């Protein structure tokens, strides 16, 4: 089984110094990675924020969760990612989780990956697809990571998880957003049975390399509390789930620090999840869990 590692997701800070302090704290607490989302709302630009965080630390990996493929041309993105890989000494993780459906977004991402991989591996790319047409593009700078920055690809639908299984080093499994908004339909996608099915899609697509893929789990609800039963009973109806379904849902971590440690060990054994992503609000509460599990 892969060793546990943990990532923190944060979108901005009150000042540049506060952002640097957050990055250092993230590193000091044992988190592997600081992720920045990629939206057009009130947040910092992810690539710039990642560079600042990397410059303020020595071992912390930085990345994007997500990096919206539809915002950027793959030749431009490949150069930005390669530059980040160079200036951070290989500490950048590039990730993308497209909304699905529609299927065209997945097809566009597949073409984007083909262009970027050629630029990183071959130093040049010529590509003729439905969404991108590239002739003799140069892949500079050369990434310090052989083959380019490690790819984190994920989602909740079969098409994107199949693509992730074929290409990614890390696959992030999340609920399907087919409904187009966060509501009861999304909550129904968080149950254990749906996650088991998604992981099967990934492994089937990966074939011989299935054992080399790192499985990442994004969490939506983290509560380190002494009264797990009461908390589950109060929260479950909000998501139209039973307490037992919420307890088993990979998006939830609820209980004492010791109980969460055992939950994560069980999920790694049964589902393969070893890379856990939490939000900034849960950073301190999860510290005992990270101290116990990170690197084991």
mmCIF file of N, CA and C in Angstrom, residues 12 17 49 60 65 73 80 91 97 104 107 112 122 131 146 151 173 177 197 203 209 216 227 250 254 265 288 295:
data_model
loop_
_atom_site.group_PDB
_atom_site.id
_atom_site.type_symbol
_atom_site.label_atom_id
_atom_site.label_comp_id
_atom_site.label_asym_id
_atom_site.label_seq_id
_atom_site.Cartn_x
_atom_site.Cartn_y
_atom_site.Cartn_z
ATOM 1 N N UNK A 12 -6.505 31.772 -0.815
ATOM 2 C CA UNK A 12 -5.924 33.107 -0.701
ATOM 3 C C UNK A 12 -5.545 33.354 0.755
ATOM 4 N N UNK A 17 2.579 38.063 2.953
ATOM 5 C CA UNK A 17 3.283 37.475 4.097
ATOM 6 C C UNK A 17 2.439 36.416 4.792
ATOM 7 N N UNK A 49 0.211 31.927 -6.943
ATOM 8 C CA UNK A 49 0.153 31.544 -5.535
ATOM 9 C C UNK A 49 1.027 30.326 -5.261
ATOM 10 N N UNK A 60 7.800 21.430 0.741
ATOM 11 C CA UNK A 60 6.368 21.405 0.450
ATOM 12 C C UNK A 60 6.123 21.335 -1.051
ATOM 13 N N UNK A 65 -5.823 22.500 -7.556
ATOM 14 C CA UNK A 65 -6.949 21.588 -7.390
ATOM 15 C C UNK A 65 -8.228 22.428 -7.441
ATOM 16 N N UNK A 73 -4.760 27.219 -23.168
ATOM 17 C CA UNK A 73 -4.278 26.414 -24.289
ATOM 18 C C UNK A 73 -3.164 25.502 -23.781
ATOM 19 N N UNK A 80 4.005 26.942 -18.664
ATOM 20 C CA UNK A 80 3.857 27.398 -17.282
ATOM 21 C C UNK A 80 4.170 26.278 -16.297
ATOM 22 N N UNK A 91 8.703 20.242 -7.425
ATOM 23 C CA UNK A 91 7.698 20.165 -6.356
ATOM 24 C C UNK A 91 6.294 20.552 -6.816
ATOM 25 N N UNK A 97 -9.643 18.601 -12.757
ATOM 26 C CA UNK A 97 -10.865 17.844 -12.598
ATOM 27 C C UNK A 97 -11.949 18.586 -13.371
ATOM 28 N N UNK A 104 -17.668 16.697 -24.184
ATOM 29 C CA UNK A 104 -16.692 17.474 -24.948
ATOM 30 C C UNK A 104 -15.573 17.976 -24.049
ATOM 31 N N UNK A 107 -13.110 15.166 -23.797
ATOM 32 C CA UNK A 107 -12.390 15.020 -25.065
ATOM 33 C C UNK A 107 -11.343 16.117 -25.225
ATOM 34 N N UNK A 112 -5.581 17.938 -24.809
ATOM 35 C CA UNK A 112 -4.638 18.800 -24.092
ATOM 36 C C UNK A 112 -3.513 17.980 -23.481
ATOM 37 N N UNK A 122 9.141 15.031 -25.521
ATOM 38 C CA UNK A 122 9.850 15.069 -26.790
ATOM 39 C C UNK A 122 10.468 16.421 -27.097
ATOM 40 N N UNK A 131 -10.118 19.835 -31.137
ATOM 41 C CA UNK A 131 -10.117 21.030 -30.296
ATOM 42 C C UNK A 131 -8.811 21.820 -30.373
ATOM 43 N N UNK A 146 11.435 14.044 -15.033
ATOM 44 C CA UNK A 146 11.367 13.311 -16.295
ATOM 45 C C UNK A 146 9.925 13.104 -16.748
ATOM 46 N N UNK A 151 0.955 14.215 -13.023
ATOM 47 C CA UNK A 151 -0.419 14.624 -13.291
ATOM 48 C C UNK A 151 -1.380 14.064 -12.244
ATOM 49 N N UNK A 173 -10.552 10.897 -6.823
ATOM 50 C CA UNK A 173 -11.910 10.394 -6.991
ATOM 51 C C UNK A 173 -12.861 11.278 -6.195
ATOM 52 N N UNK A 177 -20.543 15.336 -10.601
ATOM 53 C CA UNK A 177 -21.260 16.613 -10.633
ATOM 54 C C UNK A 177 -22.208 16.672 -11.824
ATOM 55 N N UNK A 197 -17.338 1.680 -7.215
ATOM 56 C CA UNK A 197 -17.500 1.566 -8.662
ATOM 57 C C UNK A 197 -16.509 2.461 -9.398
ATOM 58 N N UNK A 203 -9.043 1.467 -12.143
ATOM 59 C CA UNK A 203 -8.129 0.315 -12.203
ATOM 60 C C UNK A 203 -8.288 -0.459 -13.500
ATOM 61 N N UNK A 209 -0.595 -0.835 -15.016
ATOM 62 C CA UNK A 209 -0.051 0.200 -14.147
ATOM 63 C C UNK A 209 -0.969 0.543 -12.971
ATOM 64 N N UNK A 216 -6.301 9.515 -4.654
ATOM 65 C CA UNK A 216 -6.511 10.690 -3.812
ATOM 66 C C UNK A 216 -7.990 10.838 -3.481
ATOM 67 N N UNK A 227 -18.127 13.152 19.983
ATOM 68 C CA UNK A 227 -19.466 12.573 19.894
ATOM 69 C C UNK A 227 -19.851 12.282 18.449
ATOM 70 N N UNK A 250 -16.545 8.352 1.730
ATOM 71 C CA UNK A 250 -15.150 8.808 1.730
ATOM 72 C C UNK A 250 -14.985 10.316 1.823
ATOM 73 N N UNK A 254 -15.374 11.977 10.416
ATOM 74 C CA UNK A 254 -16.065 12.444 11.613
ATOM 75 C C UNK A 254 -15.750 11.512 12.775
ATOM 76 N N UNK A 265 -7.067 4.290 7.765
ATOM 77 C CA UNK A 265 -6.366 3.023 7.532
ATOM 78 C C UNK A 265 -7.286 2.003 6.861
ATOM 79 N N UNK A 288 -3.282 15.945 14.758
ATOM 80 C CA UNK A 288 -2.911 14.658 15.382
ATOM 81 C C UNK A 288 -2.974 13.486 14.403
ATOM 82 N N UNK A 295 3.343 9.556 5.948
ATOM 83 C CA UNK A 295 4.551 8.808 5.628
ATOM 84 C C UNK A 295 4.512 7.342 6.012
#
